[in-house]
Short mmCIF file of C-alpha atoms in Angstrom, two decimals:
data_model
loop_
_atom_site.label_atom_id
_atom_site.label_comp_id
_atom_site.label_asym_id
_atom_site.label_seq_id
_atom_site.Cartn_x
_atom_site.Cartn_y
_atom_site.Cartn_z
CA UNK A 1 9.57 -19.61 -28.56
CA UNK A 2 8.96 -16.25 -30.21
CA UNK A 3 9.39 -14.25 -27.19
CA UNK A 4 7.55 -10.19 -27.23
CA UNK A 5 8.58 -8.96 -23.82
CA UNK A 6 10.83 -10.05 -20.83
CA UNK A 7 11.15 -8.60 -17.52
CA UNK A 8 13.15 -9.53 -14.86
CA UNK A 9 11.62 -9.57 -11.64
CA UNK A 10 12.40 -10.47 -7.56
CA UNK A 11 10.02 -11.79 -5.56
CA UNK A 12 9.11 -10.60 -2.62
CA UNK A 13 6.97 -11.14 0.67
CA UNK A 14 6.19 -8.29 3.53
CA UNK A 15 4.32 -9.29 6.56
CA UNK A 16 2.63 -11.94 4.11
CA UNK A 17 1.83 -9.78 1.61
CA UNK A 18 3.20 -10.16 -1.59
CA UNK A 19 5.52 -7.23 -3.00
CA UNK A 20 7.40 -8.43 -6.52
CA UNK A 21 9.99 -6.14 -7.39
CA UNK A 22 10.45 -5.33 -11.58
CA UNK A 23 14.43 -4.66 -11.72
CA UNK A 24 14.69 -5.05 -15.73
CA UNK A 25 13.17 -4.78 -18.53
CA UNK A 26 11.18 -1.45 -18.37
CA UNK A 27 12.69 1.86 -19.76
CA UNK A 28 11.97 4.81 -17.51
CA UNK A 29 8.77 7.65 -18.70
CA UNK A 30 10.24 10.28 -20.63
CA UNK A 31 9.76 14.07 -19.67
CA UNK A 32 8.34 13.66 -16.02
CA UNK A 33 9.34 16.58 -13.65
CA UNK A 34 8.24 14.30 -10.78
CA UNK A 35 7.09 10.75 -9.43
CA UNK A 36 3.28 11.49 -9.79
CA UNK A 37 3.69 12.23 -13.25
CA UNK A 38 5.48 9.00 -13.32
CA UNK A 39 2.83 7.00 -11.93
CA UNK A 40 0.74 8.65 -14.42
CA UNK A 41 2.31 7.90 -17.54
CA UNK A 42 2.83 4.13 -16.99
CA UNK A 43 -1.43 4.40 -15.65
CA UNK A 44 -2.59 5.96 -19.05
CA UNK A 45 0.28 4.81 -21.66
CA UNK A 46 1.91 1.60 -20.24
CA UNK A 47 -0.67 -0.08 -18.42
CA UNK A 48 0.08 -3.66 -20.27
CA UNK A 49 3.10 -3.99 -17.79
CA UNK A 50 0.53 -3.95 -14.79
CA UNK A 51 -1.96 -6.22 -16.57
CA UNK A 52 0.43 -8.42 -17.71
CA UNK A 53 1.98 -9.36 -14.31
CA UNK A 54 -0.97 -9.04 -12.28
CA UNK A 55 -3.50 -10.82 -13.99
CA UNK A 56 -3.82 -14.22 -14.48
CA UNK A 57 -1.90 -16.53 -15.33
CA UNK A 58 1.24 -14.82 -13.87
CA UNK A 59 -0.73 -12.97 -11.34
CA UNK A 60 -3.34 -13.38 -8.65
CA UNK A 61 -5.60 -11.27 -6.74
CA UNK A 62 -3.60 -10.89 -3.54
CA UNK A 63 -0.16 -9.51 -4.82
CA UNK A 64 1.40 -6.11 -6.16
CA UNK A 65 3.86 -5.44 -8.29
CA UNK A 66 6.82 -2.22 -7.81
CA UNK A 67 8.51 -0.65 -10.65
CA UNK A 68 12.35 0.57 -10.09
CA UNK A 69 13.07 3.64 -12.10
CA UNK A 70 15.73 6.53 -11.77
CA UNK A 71 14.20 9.32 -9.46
CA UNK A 72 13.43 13.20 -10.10
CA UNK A 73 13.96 14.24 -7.18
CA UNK A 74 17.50 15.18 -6.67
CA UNK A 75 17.43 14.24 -3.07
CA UNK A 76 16.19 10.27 -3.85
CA UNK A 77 18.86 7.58 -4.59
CA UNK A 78 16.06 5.88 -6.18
CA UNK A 79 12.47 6.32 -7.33
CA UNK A 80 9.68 3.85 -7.53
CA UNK A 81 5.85 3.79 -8.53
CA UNK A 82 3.43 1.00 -6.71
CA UNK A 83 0.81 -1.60 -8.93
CA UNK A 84 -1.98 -3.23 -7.52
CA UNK A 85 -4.73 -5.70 -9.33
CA UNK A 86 -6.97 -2.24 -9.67
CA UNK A 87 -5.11 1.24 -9.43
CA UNK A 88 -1.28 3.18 -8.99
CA UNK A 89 -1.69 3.78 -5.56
CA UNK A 90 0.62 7.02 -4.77
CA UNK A 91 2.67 5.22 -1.53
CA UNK A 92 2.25 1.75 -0.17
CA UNK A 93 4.40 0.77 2.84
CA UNK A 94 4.58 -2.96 2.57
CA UNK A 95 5.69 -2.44 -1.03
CA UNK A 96 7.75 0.29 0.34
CA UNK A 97 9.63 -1.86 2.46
CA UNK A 98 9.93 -4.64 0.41
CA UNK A 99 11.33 -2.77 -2.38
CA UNK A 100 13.91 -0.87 -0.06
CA UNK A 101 14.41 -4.92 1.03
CA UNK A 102 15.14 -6.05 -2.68
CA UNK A 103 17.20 -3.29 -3.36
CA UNK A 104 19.84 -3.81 -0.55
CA UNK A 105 19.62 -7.64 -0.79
CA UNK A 106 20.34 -7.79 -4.41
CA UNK A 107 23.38 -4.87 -4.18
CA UNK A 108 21.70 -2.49 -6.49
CA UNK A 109 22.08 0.01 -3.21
CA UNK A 110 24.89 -0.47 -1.33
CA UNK A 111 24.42 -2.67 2.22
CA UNK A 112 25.78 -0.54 5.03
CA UNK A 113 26.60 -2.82 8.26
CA UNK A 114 24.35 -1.16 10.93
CA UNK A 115 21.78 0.87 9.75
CA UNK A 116 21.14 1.96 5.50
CA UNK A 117 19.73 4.94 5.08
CA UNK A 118 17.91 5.03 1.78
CA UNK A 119 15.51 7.97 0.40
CA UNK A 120 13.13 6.86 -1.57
CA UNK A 121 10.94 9.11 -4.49
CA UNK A 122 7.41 7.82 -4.65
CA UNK A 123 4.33 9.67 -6.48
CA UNK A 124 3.42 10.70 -2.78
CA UNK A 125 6.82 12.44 -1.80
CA UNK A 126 10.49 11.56 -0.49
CA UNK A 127 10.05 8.62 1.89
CA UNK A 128 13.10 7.99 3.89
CA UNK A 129 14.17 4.46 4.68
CA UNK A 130 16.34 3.29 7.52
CA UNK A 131 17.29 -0.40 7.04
CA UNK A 132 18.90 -2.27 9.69
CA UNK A 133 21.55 -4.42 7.68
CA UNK A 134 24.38 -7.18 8.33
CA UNK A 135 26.98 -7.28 5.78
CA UNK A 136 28.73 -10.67 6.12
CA UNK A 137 24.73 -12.26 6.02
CA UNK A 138 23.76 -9.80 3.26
CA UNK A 139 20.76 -9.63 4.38
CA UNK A 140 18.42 -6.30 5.32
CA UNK A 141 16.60 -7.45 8.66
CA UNK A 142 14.43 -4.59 8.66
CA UNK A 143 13.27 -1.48 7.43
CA UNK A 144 11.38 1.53 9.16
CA UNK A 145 10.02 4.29 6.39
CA UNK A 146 9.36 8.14 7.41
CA UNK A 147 6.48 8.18 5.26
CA UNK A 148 4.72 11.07 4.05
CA UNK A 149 2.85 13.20 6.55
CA UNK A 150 -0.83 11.70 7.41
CA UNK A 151 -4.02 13.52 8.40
CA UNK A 152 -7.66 13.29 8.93
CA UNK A 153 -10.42 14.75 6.36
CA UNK A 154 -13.14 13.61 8.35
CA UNK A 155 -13.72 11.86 11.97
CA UNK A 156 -16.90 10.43 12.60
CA UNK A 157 -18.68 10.81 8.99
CA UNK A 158 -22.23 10.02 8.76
CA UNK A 159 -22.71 7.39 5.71
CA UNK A 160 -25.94 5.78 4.80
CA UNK A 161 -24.17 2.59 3.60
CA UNK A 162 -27.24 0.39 1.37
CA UNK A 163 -27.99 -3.08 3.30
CA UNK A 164 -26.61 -1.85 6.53
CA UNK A 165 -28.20 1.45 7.40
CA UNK A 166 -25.74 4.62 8.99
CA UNK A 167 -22.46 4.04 10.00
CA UNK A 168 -19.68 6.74 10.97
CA UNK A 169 -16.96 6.29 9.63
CA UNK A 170 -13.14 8.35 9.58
CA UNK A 171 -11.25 8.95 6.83
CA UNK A 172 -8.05 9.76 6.49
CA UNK A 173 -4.49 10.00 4.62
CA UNK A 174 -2.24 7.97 4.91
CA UNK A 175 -0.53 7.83 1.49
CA UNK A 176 -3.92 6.44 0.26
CA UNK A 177 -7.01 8.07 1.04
CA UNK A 178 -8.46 5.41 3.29
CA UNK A 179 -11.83 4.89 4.95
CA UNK A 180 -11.80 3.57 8.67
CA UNK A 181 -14.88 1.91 9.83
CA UNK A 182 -14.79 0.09 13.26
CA UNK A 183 -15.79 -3.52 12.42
CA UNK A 184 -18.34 -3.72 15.78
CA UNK A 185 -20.43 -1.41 13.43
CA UNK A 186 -20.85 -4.09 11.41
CA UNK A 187 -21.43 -6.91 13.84
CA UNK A 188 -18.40 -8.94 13.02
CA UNK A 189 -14.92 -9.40 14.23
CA UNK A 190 -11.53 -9.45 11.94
CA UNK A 191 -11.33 -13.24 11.58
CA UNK A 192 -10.36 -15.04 8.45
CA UNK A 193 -14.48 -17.13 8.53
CA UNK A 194 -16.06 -13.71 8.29
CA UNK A 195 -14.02 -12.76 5.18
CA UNK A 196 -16.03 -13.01 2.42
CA UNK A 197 -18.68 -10.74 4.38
CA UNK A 198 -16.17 -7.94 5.04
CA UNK A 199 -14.96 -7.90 1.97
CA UNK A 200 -18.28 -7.30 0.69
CA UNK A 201 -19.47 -5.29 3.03
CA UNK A 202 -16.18 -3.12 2.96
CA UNK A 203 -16.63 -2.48 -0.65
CA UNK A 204 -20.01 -1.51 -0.14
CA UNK A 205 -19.48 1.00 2.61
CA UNK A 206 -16.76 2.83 0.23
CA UNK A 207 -19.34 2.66 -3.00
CA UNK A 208 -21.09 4.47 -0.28
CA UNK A 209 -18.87 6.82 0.92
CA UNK A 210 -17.34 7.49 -2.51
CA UNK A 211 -21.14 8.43 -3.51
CA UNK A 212 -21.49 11.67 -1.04
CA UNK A 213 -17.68 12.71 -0.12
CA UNK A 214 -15.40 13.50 -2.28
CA UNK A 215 -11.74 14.63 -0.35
CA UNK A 216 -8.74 16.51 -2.20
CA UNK A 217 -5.21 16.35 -1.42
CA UNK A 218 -3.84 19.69 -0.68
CA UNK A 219 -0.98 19.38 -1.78
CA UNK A 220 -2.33 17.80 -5.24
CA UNK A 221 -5.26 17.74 -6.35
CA UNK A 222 -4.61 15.15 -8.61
CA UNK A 223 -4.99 12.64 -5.16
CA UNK A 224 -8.52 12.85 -4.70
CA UNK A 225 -11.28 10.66 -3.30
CA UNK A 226 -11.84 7.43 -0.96
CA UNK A 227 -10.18 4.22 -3.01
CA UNK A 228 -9.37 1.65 0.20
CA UNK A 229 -11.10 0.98 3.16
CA UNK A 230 -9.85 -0.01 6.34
CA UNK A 231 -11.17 -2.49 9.11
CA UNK A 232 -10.70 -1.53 12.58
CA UNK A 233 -10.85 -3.45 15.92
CA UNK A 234 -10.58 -1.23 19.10
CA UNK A 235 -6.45 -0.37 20.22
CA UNK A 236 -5.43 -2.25 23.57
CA UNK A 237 -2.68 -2.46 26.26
CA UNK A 238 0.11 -5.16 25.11
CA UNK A 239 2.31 -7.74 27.21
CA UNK A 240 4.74 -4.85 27.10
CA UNK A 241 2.75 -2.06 27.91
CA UNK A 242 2.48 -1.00 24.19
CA UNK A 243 -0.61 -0.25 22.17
CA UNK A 244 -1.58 -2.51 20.31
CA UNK A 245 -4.51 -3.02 17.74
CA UNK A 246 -6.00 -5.28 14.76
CA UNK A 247 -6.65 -4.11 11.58
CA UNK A 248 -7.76 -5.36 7.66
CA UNK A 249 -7.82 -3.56 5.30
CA UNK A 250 -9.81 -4.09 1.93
CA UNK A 251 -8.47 -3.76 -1.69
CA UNK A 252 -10.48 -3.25 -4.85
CA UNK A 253 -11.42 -5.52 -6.77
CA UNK A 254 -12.15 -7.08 -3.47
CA UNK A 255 -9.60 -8.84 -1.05
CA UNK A 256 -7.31 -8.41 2.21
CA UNK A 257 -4.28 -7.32 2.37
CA UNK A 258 -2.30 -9.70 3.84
CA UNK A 259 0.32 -7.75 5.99
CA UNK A 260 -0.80 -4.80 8.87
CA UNK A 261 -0.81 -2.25 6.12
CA UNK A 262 1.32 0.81 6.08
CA UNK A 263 -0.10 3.52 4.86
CA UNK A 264 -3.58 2.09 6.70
CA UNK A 265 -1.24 2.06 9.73
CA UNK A 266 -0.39 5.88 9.17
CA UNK A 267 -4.04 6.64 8.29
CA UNK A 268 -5.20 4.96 12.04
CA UNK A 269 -2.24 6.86 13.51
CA UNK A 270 -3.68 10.16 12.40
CA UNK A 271 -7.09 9.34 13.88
CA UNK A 272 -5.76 7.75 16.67
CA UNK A 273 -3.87 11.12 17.38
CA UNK A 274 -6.69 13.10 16.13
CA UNK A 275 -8.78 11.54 18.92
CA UNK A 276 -6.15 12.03 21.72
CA UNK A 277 -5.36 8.67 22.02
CA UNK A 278 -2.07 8.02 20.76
CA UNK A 279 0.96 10.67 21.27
CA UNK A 280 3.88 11.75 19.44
CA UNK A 281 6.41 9.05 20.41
CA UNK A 282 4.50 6.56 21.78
CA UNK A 283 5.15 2.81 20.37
CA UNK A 284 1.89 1.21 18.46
CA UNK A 285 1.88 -1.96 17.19
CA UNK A 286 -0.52 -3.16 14.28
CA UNK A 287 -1.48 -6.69 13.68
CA UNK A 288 -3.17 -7.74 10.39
CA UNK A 289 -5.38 -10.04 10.01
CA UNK A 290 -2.78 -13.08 9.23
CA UNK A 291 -1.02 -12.17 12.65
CA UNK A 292 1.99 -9.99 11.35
CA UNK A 293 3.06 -7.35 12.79
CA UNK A 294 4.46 -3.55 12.33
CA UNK A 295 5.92 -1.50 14.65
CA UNK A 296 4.85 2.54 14.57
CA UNK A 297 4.95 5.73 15.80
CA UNK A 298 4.36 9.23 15.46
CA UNK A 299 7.73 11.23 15.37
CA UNK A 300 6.27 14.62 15.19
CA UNK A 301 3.52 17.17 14.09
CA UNK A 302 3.10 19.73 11.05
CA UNK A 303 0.23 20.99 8.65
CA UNK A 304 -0.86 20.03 5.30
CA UNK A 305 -2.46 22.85 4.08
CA UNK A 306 -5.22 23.44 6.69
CA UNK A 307 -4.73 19.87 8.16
CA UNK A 308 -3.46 19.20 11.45
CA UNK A 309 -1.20 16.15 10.31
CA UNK A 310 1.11 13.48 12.18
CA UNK A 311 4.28 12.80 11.30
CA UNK A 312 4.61 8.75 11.06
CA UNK A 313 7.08 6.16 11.23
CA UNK A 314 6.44 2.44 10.08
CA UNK A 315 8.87 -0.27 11.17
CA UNK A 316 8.35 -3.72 9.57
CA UNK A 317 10.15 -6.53 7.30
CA UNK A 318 10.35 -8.34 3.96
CA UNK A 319 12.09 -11.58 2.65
CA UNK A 320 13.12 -12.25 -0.84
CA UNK A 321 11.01 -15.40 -2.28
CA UNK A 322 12.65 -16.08 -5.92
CA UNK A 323 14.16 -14.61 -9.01
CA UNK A 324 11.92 -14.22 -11.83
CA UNK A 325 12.17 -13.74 -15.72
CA UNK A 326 8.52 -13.28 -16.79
CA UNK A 327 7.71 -13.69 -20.83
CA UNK A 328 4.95 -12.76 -22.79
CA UNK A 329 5.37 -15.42 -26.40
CA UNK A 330 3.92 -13.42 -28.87
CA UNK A 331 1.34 -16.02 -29.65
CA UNK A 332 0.20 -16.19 -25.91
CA UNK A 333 -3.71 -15.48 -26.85
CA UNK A 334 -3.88 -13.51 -23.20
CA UNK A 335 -1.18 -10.54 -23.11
CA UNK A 336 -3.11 -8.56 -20.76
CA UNK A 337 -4.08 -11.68 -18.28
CA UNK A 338 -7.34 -12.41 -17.79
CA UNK A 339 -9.13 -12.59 -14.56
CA UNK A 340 -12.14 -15.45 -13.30
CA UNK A 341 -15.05 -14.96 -11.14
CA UNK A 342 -13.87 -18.07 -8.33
CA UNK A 343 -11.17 -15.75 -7.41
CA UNK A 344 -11.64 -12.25 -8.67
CA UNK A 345 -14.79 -10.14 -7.45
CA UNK A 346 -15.52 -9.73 -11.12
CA UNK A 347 -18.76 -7.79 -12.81
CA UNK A 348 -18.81 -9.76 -16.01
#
């Protein structure tokens, strides 16, 4: 077999949702003073690597892909950039914590018995990981990220969404610039037989959204405008006296994510705290839509520019699920994938 490219990949799960790790095979972006810049070189010069594993036939709608490289900043022991089917997003935390996962499991960082502290560079900032670990088992039981602070652009945005009239919406960062709509708006529930709807209708409202708003990171302004939306059920007192709420959250081209969603978790927590319902130090536990669960909290306050902005804390867990040497034969007719209209939400 004439082979083109290799690259060695580990397979990996988070709350359901899948979060393959590349670990060979990819030689780091020259002359990058940062993650972003990273993120944006493989985006504009190296996107084959995304296409290749995401699309069919190694690929599939519901999965992402993380890349491994050195980091830039000096206080990181490693540095990473996120894929998913459409975009780079700058932070993900399922993919955060299954890479920290992959990376203790397979020894490339050292497995402390106890707790691992790990500090991550993403294109978002320095995300500090603190993995509880057992040695003799080798295995990383779970990981809680400090992620990036998270803040609210907008609460209670007025949207005239086509179809479905004016809805408010909130939206929010989280690591991703997310939309939060409150799914009674929509007269449906977060249940796997209304999917297809919300997925539409989720794309829709952000087409919508995207349209008339346009939000700007201020601290880059690079990181700019609504690209996921988030599904939101009312929060609720748990067995335990814990909040607890149900979320989904919907990613382009046009599917659910399939674990409770990080940096939608630190998005909600920023409204949540926003709207004086959710304090600094209080536990709140988000379900997705499969039944998985992450454990959060706010840890503190601070500012982003003008912001008021929470300080969040995501607490979840991932599982290895193989060991993977992807090829591309030079004669394969499809180097890039292709993707099909049964399972892709696909224009042409």
């Amino acid at each position: 077999m004439p082979i083109k490219r290799t690259l060695n990949v580990v397979g990996a799960h988070c709350a359901g949702e899948v979060c393959d790790v590349i670990v060979g095979g990819v030689l780091d972006a020259p002359r990058c003073n940062n993650m972003y810049e990273k993120m944006v070189h493989f985006r504009d010069n190296r996107d084959e690597i995304r296409q290749l594993l995401l699309n069919e036939p190694r690929g599939r709608p519901a999965m992402c892909t993380n890349l491994v490289l050195p980091p830039c900043n000096p206080a990181a022991d490693v540095g990473f950039i996120i894929m998913e089917s459409e975009d780079y997003p700058p932070m993900s935390g399922g993919n955060t914590i299954a890479t920290a996962t992959v990376l203790l499991e397979t020894g490339m960082v050292k497995m402390k018995d106890g707790v691992t502290e790990v500090r991550l560079d993403t294109p978002a900032g320095l995300v500090r990981v603190s993995a509880e670990c057992d040695v003799e088992s080798g295995k990383c039981k779970s990981v809680a990220f400090d992620n990036v602070p998270a803040f609210v652009f907008k609460l209670d945005f007025e949207v005239d969404v086509p179809g479905l009239g004016g809805l408010k919406v909130d939206i929010a960062w989280g690591g991703m610039i997310y939309v939060l709509v409150d799914v009674a708006q929509v007269g449906l529930s977060i249940e796997n037989r209304h999917g297809p709807r919300l997925i539409e209708i989720g794309e829709r409202i952000k087409r919508a959204v995207q349209e008339v708003y346009n939000p700007v990171h201020p601290g880059n302004d690079a990181i700019r405008g609504v690209t996921i939306l988030e599904f939101t059920e009312p929060m609720r007192e748990g067995p335990d006296g814990d909040k607890v709420a149900v979320n989904t959250v919907v990613v382009s081209p046009g599917r659910f994510d399939r674990c409770p969603c990080g940096t939608g978790s630190c998005a909600r927590m920023a409204v949540l705290h926003a709207r004086g319902q959710l304090g600094v130090g209080e536990v709140f536990q988000h379900r997705s839509i499969i039944g998985s669960t992450f454990d959060c909290h706010i840890r503190g306050t601070t500012k982003v520019g003008d912001y008021d902005a929470v300080l969040p804390t995501v607490k979840g867990s991932a599982w290895i699920t193989g060991y993977k040497q992807m090829v591309l034969d030079s004669t394969d007719p499809f180097p890039l994938g292709f993707r099909v209209g049964d399972q892709w939400h696909v224009s042409s």
